[in-house]
Short mmCIF file of C-alpha atoms and ligand atoms in Angstrom, two decimals:
data_model
loop_
_atom_site.label_atom_id
_atom_site.label_comp_id
_atom_site.label_asym_id
_atom_site.label_seq_id
_atom_site.Cartn_x
_atom_site.Cartn_y
_atom_site.Cartn_z
CA MET M 14 8.06 -18.52 33.77
CA ARG M 15 4.04 -18.64 34.63
CA ILE M 16 2.24 -16.17 32.52
CA THR M 17 -1.15 -14.67 32.33
CA VAL M 18 -2.55 -13.12 28.90
CA ILE M 19 -5.67 -11.14 29.46
CA GLY M 20 -7.64 -10.75 26.34
CA THR M 21 -7.87 -13.39 23.58
CA GLY M 22 -8.07 -11.25 20.70
CA TYR M 23 -5.49 -10.74 17.76
CA VAL M 24 -2.85 -9.77 19.70
CA GLY M 25 -3.58 -11.82 22.84
CA THR M 26 -4.02 -15.27 21.42
CA VAL M 27 -0.90 -14.76 19.44
CA THR M 28 1.04 -13.67 22.24
CA GLY M 29 -0.12 -16.70 24.36
CA ALA M 30 0.43 -19.32 21.84
CA CYS M 31 3.94 -17.60 21.08
CA LEU M 32 5.01 -17.50 24.67
CA SER M 33 3.87 -20.90 25.16
CA TYR M 34 5.93 -22.10 22.27
CA LEU M 35 9.09 -20.49 23.89
CA GLY M 36 8.64 -22.68 26.76
CA HIS M 37 6.61 -20.42 29.11
CA ARG M 38 3.41 -21.60 31.04
CA VAL M 39 0.49 -19.30 29.68
CA THR M 40 -2.93 -19.12 30.69
CA CYS M 41 -5.12 -16.91 28.32
CA VAL M 42 -8.02 -15.06 29.90
CA ASP M 43 -11.10 -13.46 28.35
CA THR M 44 -14.37 -12.30 29.66
CA ASP M 45 -16.18 -13.66 26.44
CA ALA M 46 -16.80 -17.26 27.44
CA ALA M 47 -17.55 -18.22 23.96
CA LYS M 48 -14.17 -17.38 22.87
CA ILE M 49 -12.63 -19.36 25.63
CA GLU M 50 -14.60 -22.34 25.28
CA ALA M 51 -13.85 -22.28 21.58
CA LEU M 52 -9.99 -21.82 22.65
CA ALA M 53 -10.07 -24.79 25.03
CA ARG M 54 -11.68 -26.91 22.07
CA GLY M 55 -8.63 -26.06 20.06
CA GLN M 56 -10.56 -23.68 17.87
CA SER M 57 -8.96 -20.08 17.45
CA PRO M 58 -11.46 -17.33 17.62
CA ILE M 59 -9.65 -15.68 14.63
CA TYR M 60 -8.40 -16.69 11.16
CA GLU M 61 -4.41 -16.03 11.46
CA PRO M 62 -1.96 -18.12 9.38
CA HIS M 63 0.03 -20.69 11.73
CA LEU M 64 -1.67 -19.85 14.86
CA ASP M 65 -4.14 -23.07 14.98
CA ALA M 66 -1.12 -25.11 14.67
CA LEU M 67 1.01 -23.28 17.41
CA LEU M 68 -2.19 -23.25 19.65
CA ALA M 69 -2.46 -27.33 19.11
CA LEU M 70 1.49 -28.00 19.66
CA ALA M 71 0.86 -25.76 22.95
CA ALA M 72 -2.06 -27.56 23.98
CA ALA M 73 -0.56 -30.90 23.24
CA HIS M 74 2.66 -30.21 25.65
CA GLY M 75 0.26 -28.78 28.43
CA GLY M 76 1.94 -25.38 27.87
CA ILE M 77 -1.36 -23.48 27.37
CA ASP M 78 -4.90 -23.28 29.06
CA PHE M 79 -7.80 -20.86 28.98
CA ALA M 80 -9.90 -19.28 31.48
CA THR M 81 -12.65 -16.91 32.09
CA ASP M 82 -11.69 -15.91 35.48
CA LEU M 83 -8.10 -14.20 35.89
CA SER M 84 -8.01 -14.98 39.97
CA LEU M 85 -5.87 -18.00 40.11
CA PRO M 86 -3.59 -17.49 36.65
CA VAL M 87 -2.76 -13.97 38.37
CA GLU M 88 -2.04 -15.35 41.65
CA GLN M 89 0.14 -17.98 40.03
CA SER M 90 2.01 -15.66 37.66
CA ASP M 91 5.19 -13.80 37.47
CA VAL M 92 4.04 -11.89 34.46
CA ILE M 93 0.49 -10.59 33.44
CA PHE M 94 0.11 -9.11 29.97
CA ILE M 95 -2.64 -6.87 29.43
CA ALA M 96 -4.01 -7.35 25.89
CA VAL M 97 -7.50 -6.17 25.80
CA GLY M 98 -9.21 -3.81 23.06
CA THR M 99 -8.79 -0.25 23.22
CA PRO M 100 -11.25 0.97 20.49
CA ALA M 101 -11.56 4.77 19.44
CA LEU M 102 -14.47 6.53 20.94
CA PRO M 103 -16.35 9.17 18.93
CA SER M 104 -14.15 11.94 20.52
CA GLY M 105 -11.11 10.12 19.00
CA GLU M 106 -9.84 9.12 22.52
CA PRO M 107 -9.38 5.22 23.20
CA ASN M 108 -11.95 3.56 25.26
CA LEU M 109 -9.84 2.59 28.21
CA THR M 110 -12.79 0.90 29.98
CA TYR M 111 -11.62 -2.63 29.30
CA LEU M 112 -8.03 -1.61 30.59
CA GLU M 113 -8.99 -0.34 33.44
CA SER M 114 -11.53 -2.97 34.51
CA ALA M 115 -8.47 -5.59 33.70
CA ALA M 116 -5.98 -3.60 36.03
CA ARG M 117 -8.22 -3.30 38.83
CA SER M 118 -9.01 -7.28 38.55
CA ILE M 119 -5.37 -7.83 38.16
CA GLY M 120 -4.79 -6.09 41.39
CA ALA M 121 -7.62 -7.84 43.22
CA ALA M 122 -6.21 -11.35 42.42
CA MET M 123 -2.78 -10.45 43.72
CA ASP M 124 -1.00 -11.72 46.75
CA ASP M 125 2.27 -11.27 48.47
CA SER M 126 3.73 -14.76 47.17
CA ARG M 127 6.08 -13.17 44.57
CA PHE M 128 7.01 -10.06 42.65
CA ARG M 129 4.77 -9.62 39.44
CA VAL M 130 5.13 -7.55 36.20
CA VAL M 131 2.05 -6.37 34.76
CA VAL M 132 2.67 -5.53 31.16
CA ASN M 133 0.80 -3.24 28.84
CA LYS M 134 0.57 -4.82 25.39
CA SER M 135 -2.41 -3.02 24.33
CA THR M 136 -2.05 0.36 22.45
CA VAL M 137 -2.69 3.09 25.05
CA PRO M 138 -2.15 6.72 25.38
CA VAL M 139 1.07 8.11 26.87
CA GLY M 140 0.65 7.86 30.65
CA CYS M 141 -1.58 4.67 31.04
CA GLY M 142 1.42 2.82 32.75
CA ASN M 143 0.76 5.02 35.41
CA LEU M 144 -2.72 4.64 35.36
CA VAL M 145 -2.54 0.74 35.44
CA GLU M 146 -0.22 1.13 38.31
CA THR M 147 -3.04 3.33 40.44
CA LEU M 148 -5.73 0.80 39.45
CA VAL M 149 -3.97 -2.14 40.37
CA ARG M 150 -3.06 -0.67 43.62
CA GLU M 151 -6.67 0.31 44.00
CA GLY M 152 -7.62 -3.37 43.30
CA ILE M 153 -5.22 -4.42 45.99
CA ALA M 154 -6.36 -1.96 48.62
CA GLU M 155 -9.82 -3.06 47.99
CA ALA M 156 -9.39 -6.96 47.93
CA ARG M 157 -6.61 -7.08 50.46
CA PRO M 158 -6.28 -4.04 52.70
CA ALA M 159 -4.14 -5.63 55.47
CA GLU M 160 -1.53 -6.96 52.81
CA ARG M 161 -1.56 -3.98 50.57
CA ARG M 162 1.95 -3.01 51.41
CA ALA M 163 3.48 -6.30 51.35
CA ILE M 164 2.15 -7.05 47.45
CA ARG M 165 4.80 -6.22 45.16
CA PHE M 166 4.62 -5.65 41.50
CA GLY M 167 6.13 -3.36 38.73
CA VAL M 168 4.17 -2.03 35.46
CA ALA M 169 6.05 -2.44 32.10
CA SER M 170 5.10 -1.20 28.66
CA ASN M 171 5.62 -3.67 25.82
CA PRO M 172 3.99 -2.53 22.82
CA GLU M 173 3.03 -5.07 20.06
CA PHE M 174 4.10 -4.33 16.44
CA LEU M 175 2.58 -7.53 15.07
CA ARG M 176 0.71 -7.37 11.76
CA GLU M 177 -2.45 -9.40 11.28
CA GLY M 178 -1.88 -12.12 8.58
CA SER M 179 1.75 -12.70 9.63
CA ALA M 180 1.22 -12.21 13.18
CA VAL M 181 2.91 -15.46 14.32
CA THR M 182 6.13 -14.71 12.24
CA ASP M 183 6.07 -11.09 13.17
CA SER M 184 6.09 -12.30 17.01
CA LEU M 185 8.79 -14.93 16.70
CA TYR M 186 11.09 -12.93 14.47
CA PRO M 187 10.25 -9.24 15.67
CA ASP M 188 12.42 -6.34 14.29
CA ARG M 189 12.80 -5.24 17.74
CA ILE M 190 11.05 -5.76 21.24
CA VAL M 191 10.53 -2.63 23.04
CA VAL M 192 10.22 -2.69 27.09
CA GLY M 193 9.51 0.15 29.03
CA ALA M 194 9.43 0.46 32.63
CA ALA M 195 10.47 2.31 35.80
CA ASP M 196 12.12 -0.06 37.91
CA GLU M 197 15.04 -2.61 37.37
CA GLN M 198 13.65 -5.74 38.41
CA SER M 199 10.79 -5.60 36.06
CA LEU M 200 13.32 -4.84 33.29
CA ASP M 201 15.38 -7.86 34.39
CA ILE M 202 12.00 -10.14 34.25
CA MET M 203 11.08 -8.93 30.97
CA ARG M 204 14.64 -9.75 29.57
CA GLU M 205 14.49 -13.12 30.97
CA LEU M 206 11.25 -13.63 29.51
CA TYR M 207 12.13 -12.59 26.13
CA ARG M 208 15.70 -14.14 26.08
CA PRO M 209 14.84 -16.77 23.61
CA LEU M 210 13.16 -14.48 21.40
CA ALA M 211 16.15 -11.78 21.57
CA ALA M 212 18.84 -14.41 21.15
CA GLN M 213 16.66 -16.41 18.60
CA THR M 214 17.80 -19.62 20.32
CA PHE M 215 14.40 -21.72 19.93
CA GLU M 216 14.02 -24.17 16.96
CA PRO M 217 11.52 -22.41 14.50
CA PRO M 218 8.15 -24.00 14.21
CA ALA M 219 7.27 -26.11 11.20
CA GLY M 220 6.15 -23.72 8.28
CA VAL M 221 7.32 -20.58 10.03
CA PRO M 222 11.03 -20.57 9.22
CA ARG M 223 13.42 -17.80 10.71
CA PRO M 224 14.34 -15.28 8.17
CA ALA M 225 17.60 -15.86 6.44
CA GLY M 226 20.44 -14.10 8.43
CA MET M 227 18.42 -13.34 11.46
CA ALA M 228 20.57 -14.05 14.40
CA ALA M 229 19.15 -11.93 17.23
CA ALA M 230 16.13 -9.42 17.84
CA PRO M 231 17.31 -6.13 19.51
CA LEU M 232 15.77 -5.68 23.16
CA PHE M 233 15.23 -1.94 23.45
CA THR M 234 14.56 -0.99 27.33
CA THR M 235 13.19 2.62 27.44
CA SER M 236 11.21 4.40 30.05
CA LEU M 237 7.20 3.67 30.32
CA THR M 238 6.06 7.11 28.58
CA SER M 239 8.68 6.53 25.79
CA ALA M 240 7.62 2.77 25.11
CA GLU M 241 4.08 4.18 24.91
CA MET M 242 4.93 6.90 22.45
CA ILE M 243 7.06 4.37 20.27
CA LYS M 244 4.17 2.23 19.50
CA TYR M 245 2.02 5.70 18.76
CA ALA M 246 4.97 7.16 16.51
CA ALA M 247 5.52 3.74 14.56
CA ASN M 248 2.06 3.69 13.59
CA ASN M 249 1.39 7.14 12.73
CA PHE M 250 4.31 7.15 10.67
CA LEU M 251 3.40 4.07 8.68
CA ALA M 252 0.15 5.51 7.90
CA MET M 253 1.44 8.61 7.10
CA LYS M 254 3.87 6.95 4.58
CA ILE M 255 1.09 5.06 2.98
CA GLY M 256 -0.81 8.41 2.75
CA PHE M 257 2.18 10.20 1.42
CA ALA M 258 2.16 7.29 -1.43
CA ASN M 259 -1.46 7.69 -2.37
CA GLU M 260 -1.29 11.51 -2.71
CA ILE M 261 1.85 10.86 -5.07
CA ALA M 262 -0.33 8.66 -6.88
CA ASN M 263 -3.24 10.88 -7.28
CA LEU M 264 -0.88 13.29 -8.55
CA CYS M 265 0.72 10.92 -10.78
CA GLU M 266 -2.66 10.26 -12.66
CA ARG M 267 -3.22 13.88 -13.27
CA VAL M 268 0.34 14.76 -14.57
CA GLY M 269 0.67 11.44 -16.66
CA ALA M 270 3.34 9.60 -14.63
CA ASP M 271 2.92 6.17 -13.48
CA SER M 272 2.88 5.72 -9.79
CA ALA M 273 4.19 2.09 -9.56
CA GLU M 274 7.51 3.47 -11.24
CA VAL M 275 7.50 6.66 -9.06
CA MET M 276 7.38 4.64 -5.92
CA THR M 277 10.01 2.19 -7.33
CA GLY M 278 12.18 5.29 -8.23
CA ILE M 279 12.18 6.77 -4.69
CA GLY M 280 11.98 3.45 -2.73
CA LEU M 281 15.56 2.81 -4.13
CA ASP M 282 16.75 5.47 -1.87
CA SER M 283 17.72 3.56 1.22
CA ARG M 284 16.78 6.97 3.30
CA ILE M 285 13.13 6.26 2.35
CA GLY M 286 12.89 2.51 1.67
CA SER M 287 10.71 0.64 -0.74
CA LYS M 288 7.99 -0.83 1.95
CA PHE M 289 4.74 1.13 2.58
CA LEU M 290 5.07 2.91 -0.78
CA ASN M 291 2.24 0.91 -2.61
CA PRO M 292 -0.64 3.36 -3.77
CA GLY M 293 -4.17 2.02 -3.24
CA LEU M 294 -7.39 3.02 -1.93
CA GLY M 295 -6.24 3.56 1.62
CA TRP M 296 -5.30 1.66 4.77
CA GLY M 297 -7.72 0.10 7.12
CA GLY M 298 -7.64 -2.12 10.15
CA SER M 299 -8.31 -1.47 13.85
CA CYS M 300 -4.92 0.49 14.73
CA PHE M 301 -4.14 3.24 12.23
CA GLY M 302 -7.25 5.35 12.12
CA LYS M 303 -7.63 4.47 16.21
CA ASP M 304 -3.92 5.41 16.83
CA ILE M 305 -3.75 8.61 14.52
CA GLN M 306 -6.83 9.96 16.49
CA ALA M 307 -5.45 8.87 19.77
CA LEU M 308 -1.96 10.70 19.20
CA VAL M 309 -3.86 13.82 17.84
CA HIS M 310 -6.03 13.78 20.87
CA THR M 311 -2.76 13.45 23.11
CA ALA M 312 -1.51 16.56 21.38
CA ARG M 313 -4.54 18.60 22.01
CA GLU M 314 -4.36 17.98 25.80
CA TYR M 315 -1.13 19.45 25.61
CA GLY M 316 -2.10 22.30 23.63
CA TYR M 317 -0.37 21.17 20.38
CA SER M 318 -1.85 21.06 17.14
CA SER M 319 -0.52 17.84 15.39
CA ARG M 320 -1.40 19.28 11.72
CA LEU M 321 0.59 16.57 9.80
CA LEU M 322 -1.31 13.68 11.71
CA GLU M 323 -4.61 15.24 11.16
CA ALA M 324 -4.08 15.67 7.46
CA SER M 325 -2.83 11.94 7.25
CA TYR M 326 -6.00 10.98 8.89
CA THR M 327 -8.23 13.00 6.47
CA VAL M 328 -6.11 12.13 3.34
CA ASN M 329 -6.96 8.35 3.90
CA CYS M 330 -10.57 9.13 4.32
CA GLU M 331 -10.77 10.79 0.98
CA GLN M 332 -8.82 8.13 -0.66
CA ARG M 333 -11.64 5.45 0.09
CA GLN M 334 -13.93 7.80 -2.18
CA ILE M 335 -11.55 7.75 -5.21
CA VAL M 336 -12.88 4.19 -6.21
CA ILE M 337 -16.76 5.89 -6.18
CA GLN M 338 -15.29 8.68 -8.52
CA LYS M 339 -13.76 6.25 -10.64
CA LEU M 340 -16.71 4.18 -11.01
CA GLN M 341 -18.73 7.17 -11.88
CA GLU M 342 -16.03 8.46 -14.48
CA LYS M 343 -16.42 5.11 -16.29
CA LEU M 344 -20.36 4.35 -15.76
CA HIS M 345 -21.74 7.82 -15.02
CA ILE M 346 -24.79 6.57 -13.37
CA LEU M 347 -24.42 4.27 -10.55
CA LYS M 348 -27.90 3.93 -9.58
CA GLY M 349 -29.30 0.43 -10.43
CA ARG M 350 -25.68 -0.69 -11.65
CA THR M 351 -24.20 -3.96 -10.21
CA ILE M 352 -20.86 -3.38 -8.69
CA GLY M 353 -19.02 -6.37 -7.58
CA LEU M 354 -16.31 -6.21 -4.89
CA LEU M 355 -13.31 -8.49 -4.87
CA GLY M 356 -12.22 -8.98 -1.18
CA LEU M 357 -13.58 -7.26 2.02
CA ALA M 358 -10.88 -7.93 4.75
CA PHE M 359 -8.92 -4.74 5.38
CA LYS M 360 -6.11 -6.90 4.15
CA PRO M 361 -5.08 -10.05 2.80
CA GLU M 362 -4.64 -13.44 4.98
CA THR M 363 -7.08 -11.97 7.78
CA ASP M 364 -10.65 -12.11 8.58
CA ASP M 365 -10.47 -8.87 10.30
CA LEU M 366 -13.04 -6.35 8.98
CA ARG M 367 -12.49 -3.16 11.65
CA ASP M 368 -12.51 -0.17 9.81
CA ALA M 369 -12.31 -1.91 6.40
CA PRO M 370 -12.29 0.24 3.46
CA SER M 371 -14.54 -2.37 1.82
CA LEU M 372 -17.22 -1.25 4.43
CA SER M 373 -17.13 2.18 3.70
CA ILE M 374 -17.19 1.68 -0.04
CA ALA M 375 -20.32 -0.76 -0.14
CA ALA M 376 -22.13 1.35 2.33
CA ARG M 377 -21.59 4.50 -0.28
CA LEU M 378 -22.24 2.51 -3.36
CA LEU M 379 -25.47 1.07 -1.73
CA GLN M 380 -26.54 4.58 -0.62
CA MET M 381 -26.12 5.78 -4.16
CA GLY M 382 -28.66 3.04 -5.49
CA ALA M 383 -26.12 0.55 -6.66
CA ARG M 384 -26.58 -3.59 -6.19
CA VAL M 385 -23.44 -4.41 -4.28
CA ARG M 386 -22.15 -7.93 -4.49
CA ALA M 387 -19.01 -9.38 -2.77
CA TYR M 388 -16.72 -12.19 -2.40
CA ASP M 389 -13.72 -12.77 0.02
CA PRO M 390 -12.07 -16.12 0.54
CA ILE M 391 -12.13 -15.81 4.35
CA ALA M 392 -13.86 -12.58 5.69
CA MET M 393 -17.65 -13.26 4.52
CA PRO M 394 -18.85 -15.26 7.62
CA ALA M 395 -17.20 -12.31 9.66
CA CYS M 396 -19.11 -9.60 7.50
CA ARG M 397 -22.41 -11.29 7.49
CA LYS M 398 -22.36 -11.48 11.59
CA GLN M 399 -20.85 -8.09 12.09
CA GLN M 400 -22.63 -6.10 9.56
CA PRO M 401 -26.06 -7.54 9.18
CA ASP M 402 -27.69 -4.30 7.64
CA LEU M 403 -25.21 -4.12 4.96
CA LYS M 404 -27.03 -5.17 2.08
CA LEU M 405 -24.48 -6.89 0.10
CA ARG M 406 -25.07 -10.23 -1.94
CA TYR M 407 -22.59 -12.61 -0.81
CA CYS M 408 -21.11 -14.73 -3.57
CA GLU M 409 -19.17 -18.10 -3.45
CA SER M 410 -16.56 -16.98 -6.23
CA ALA M 411 -14.96 -14.10 -7.92
CA GLU M 412 -16.54 -15.34 -11.20
CA GLU M 413 -20.04 -15.12 -9.50
CA VAL M 414 -19.25 -11.57 -8.59
CA ALA M 415 -18.39 -11.00 -11.99
CA ALA M 416 -21.28 -12.45 -13.89
CA ASP M 417 -23.47 -9.75 -15.73
CA ALA M 418 -21.93 -7.13 -13.32
CA ASP M 419 -21.25 -3.45 -14.47
CA ALA M 420 -17.94 -3.06 -12.95
CA LEU M 421 -15.63 -4.87 -10.63
CA VAL M 422 -13.77 -3.09 -7.66
CA LEU M 423 -10.67 -5.08 -6.34
CA VAL M 424 -10.58 -3.99 -2.69
CA THR M 425 -8.21 -6.57 -0.98
CA GLU M 426 -5.11 -7.90 -3.00
CA TRP M 427 -5.76 -11.57 -1.74
CA ARG M 428 -3.01 -13.97 -3.51
CA GLN M 429 -5.94 -15.92 -5.44
CA PHE M 430 -6.97 -13.02 -7.19
CA ARG M 431 -3.80 -12.39 -8.95
CA ASP M 432 -4.30 -15.85 -10.66
CA LEU M 433 -8.02 -15.18 -11.78
CA ASP M 434 -8.51 -15.66 -15.41
CA LEU M 435 -9.27 -11.98 -16.48
CA ARG M 436 -10.48 -12.75 -20.00
CA LYS M 437 -13.39 -15.03 -18.74
CA LEU M 438 -14.29 -12.46 -15.96
CA ALA M 439 -14.15 -9.52 -18.59
CA ARG M 440 -16.35 -11.49 -21.13
CA SER M 441 -18.80 -12.52 -18.48
CA MET M 442 -19.54 -8.90 -17.26
CA SER M 443 -22.33 -6.40 -18.73
CA ARG M 444 -19.48 -3.94 -18.89
CA PRO M 445 -16.05 -4.93 -18.14
CA VAL M 446 -15.11 -2.30 -16.08
CA LEU M 447 -12.32 -2.94 -13.55
CA VAL M 448 -11.01 -0.59 -10.47
CA ASP M 449 -7.99 -1.98 -9.29
CA GLY M 450 -7.85 -0.27 -5.78
CA ARG M 451 -4.52 -1.93 -4.70
CA ASN M 452 -2.82 -1.95 -8.29
CA LEU M 453 -2.75 -5.75 -8.44
CA PHE M 454 -3.16 -6.51 -11.92
CA ASP M 455 -0.73 -5.16 -14.68
CA PRO M 456 -2.62 -2.50 -16.68
CA GLU M 457 -1.70 -3.81 -20.06
CA THR M 458 -2.56 -7.46 -19.27
CA ALA M 459 -5.90 -6.30 -17.89
CA ALA M 460 -6.74 -4.21 -20.92
CA ALA M 461 -5.65 -7.18 -23.20
CA ALA M 462 -8.09 -9.38 -21.48
CA GLY M 463 -10.85 -6.86 -22.36
CA PHE M 464 -11.33 -4.92 -19.14
CA GLU M 465 -11.70 -1.22 -19.05
CA TYR M 466 -8.84 -0.81 -16.61
CA THR M 467 -8.15 1.78 -13.97
CA GLY M 468 -5.67 1.67 -11.24
CA ILE M 469 -4.63 4.36 -8.58
CA GLY M 470 -1.98 6.50 -10.21
CA ARG M 471 -1.65 4.24 -13.10
CA ALA M 472 -3.81 6.08 -15.67
CA ALA M 473 -0.77 6.80 -17.84
CA ARG M 474 1.45 3.73 -18.66
CA ALA M 475 3.19 4.71 -21.72
CA ARG M 476 7.01 4.60 -21.24
CA SER M 477 9.65 6.18 -22.97
CA ALA M 478 12.07 4.09 -25.07
CA GLY M 479 14.84 2.77 -23.09
CA ALA M 480 13.05 3.13 -19.62
CA THR M 481 13.58 0.12 -17.56
CA GLY M 482 11.19 0.63 -14.78
CA GLY M 483 10.92 -2.10 -12.18
CA ASP M 484 8.49 -4.49 -10.88
CA ALA M 485 5.77 -3.09 -9.08
CA PRO M 486 5.65 -3.36 -5.44
CA SER M 487 3.34 -5.54 -3.93
CA PRO M 488 0.26 -3.39 -2.94
CA ASN M 489 -0.38 -2.35 0.73
P1 LIG T 18 -9.46 -7.48 20.10
O1 LIG T 18 -10.71 -6.80 20.20
O2 LIG T 18 -9.26 -8.52 18.97
O3 LIG T 18 -9.46 -8.43 21.31
C1 LIG T 18 -9.55 -7.90 22.49
C2 LIG T 18 -10.03 -8.96 23.52
O4 LIG T 18 -10.02 -8.53 24.93
C3 LIG T 18 -11.50 -9.31 23.29
O5 LIG T 18 -11.53 -10.96 23.08
C4 LIG T 18 -12.32 -9.02 24.63
O6 LIG T 18 -13.28 -9.90 24.90
C5 LIG T 18 -11.26 -9.21 25.63
N1 LIG T 18 -11.37 -8.31 26.92
C6 LIG T 18 -12.08 -7.10 26.97
N2 LIG T 18 -11.81 -6.86 28.39
C7 LIG T 18 -11.55 -7.81 29.13
C8 LIG T 18 -11.00 -7.82 30.42
N3 LIG T 18 -11.42 -7.10 31.44
N4 LIG T 18 -10.64 -9.17 30.80
C9 LIG T 18 -10.31 -10.19 29.87
N5 LIG T 18 -10.60 -10.03 28.42
C10 LIG T 18 -11.34 -8.90 28.13
O7 LIG T 18 -8.31 -6.43 20.14
P2 LIG T 18 -6.73 -6.71 19.46
O8 LIG T 18 -6.83 -6.53 18.10
O9 LIG T 18 -6.18 -8.12 19.92
O10 LIG T 18 -6.09 -5.49 20.02
C11 LIG T 18 -5.66 -5.59 21.36
C12 LIG T 18 -4.72 -4.15 21.66
O11 LIG T 18 -3.41 -4.39 20.79
C13 LIG T 18 -5.37 -2.86 21.23
O12 LIG T 18 -4.98 -2.01 22.10
C14 LIG T 18 -4.65 -2.66 19.65
O13 LIG T 18 -4.75 -1.49 19.60
C15 LIG T 18 -3.24 -3.43 20.19
N6 LIG T 18 -2.84 -4.15 18.96
C16 LIG T 18 -3.39 -4.81 17.81
C17 LIG T 18 -2.74 -5.07 16.83
C18 LIG T 18 -3.60 -5.82 15.75
O14 LIG T 18 -3.33 -6.12 14.67
N7 LIG T 18 -4.86 -6.12 16.17
C19 LIG T 18 -1.46 -4.68 16.60
C20 LIG T 18 -0.61 -4.17 17.66
C21 LIG T 18 -1.56 -3.81 18.66
#
């Protein structure tokens, strides 16, 4: 099929590359000319494992191209994906101006040569499918008033569930594909588009193997409204699950239980499951905060008070400050102290800093008079560019961060931090305090290496004789 993907951010670029890999002919469009130029040169605008290789493969087969003007691609396409950003406004509502502008332009570019499906992949509040339909119609009416009745299209909602850092794997091997639409023709086209993915008939790309035992991906078709709600419900649930683990971990510290043991113990219950139960200094990223606020806002519009969702947001904001409290407990005075941050990205394997806990922690420490250094294997260039006023000292390595520092805070659980020589780090510090914000290190190993270690919910580690415990789940 001929596909246009509008927006070449984390979602649009990965969607375009994967659809091209499945055999579709894709044009990725963005209003940001610098991004399009870079993509046309073969450079991905974001750091995402396997994406560069997939883009290179697509370009070599002529399966993908890039444009700043959507007119021609839309005219030639069967399916048009909208994957533009929907960041939160100060009110908590998502900013829909990018979506609205894209929908109008799509309408203006359509002719009557074929039926097209306009697919919302951006996360948008319930009802936006209808809004997109209206805006596309308005675009058509303005650009081609005479032909407006002959131009046929449907609108679908196809929420995206990929995770940054494993976006290519998530897109090629999804747990499920959700498509909502009001008309059968649009649903049929979407089924056809996703047939190779749903049936898993494609050859896996090099380095991105199909999970063992995966034979198909369920394609779940719903109404437009349900599909829109599924995305919000999923993200709100996941954020709440992490918030719950954090709250229990905070209690564990007070009563003398070990949160890793507690999470393993509850995660073994199949009704609960072990994923997303890893205590830490809180979630971040572009989606959870924005999607909770958007659903809370929708609830208010309908006169409903969503107390669980509101609490989940507040609990997470407070969780980030726990690092500061722990530093104060260890060092008492933070003014003039040197604090080193290990990791800046909101999670490993990405350069994304949107709503990253590192930023609020660094800003608070600087405000309190501390000197803050940081090292991140990937996200430092993005941080320098996006946060010019954040007075961090960027270091070349974890060792440079630690040298003569008063405390280290593990903020992002990059894999390479697991292999650090803790003994060497501790020895190089002015005071060997380690606040492990992701419970990455074993407390006993860290203590044996010379650190004054504190994790999240792990203060008490004494085990009763005979307790078997379990492996600590990998942090969120
Ligand atoms: P992003 O900010 O990385 O990218 C959005 C892109 O859209 C930008 O490059 C911007 O220049 C472009 N754009 C804006 N208006 C445009 C227009 N009129 N025409 C063409 N391009 C335009 O955003 P993202 O992280 O890819 O997220 C996109 C959407 O997907 C959001 O609604 C987000 O909530 C949702 N989502 C994101 C993720 C994620 O992990 N990032 C996961 C699932 C869903």
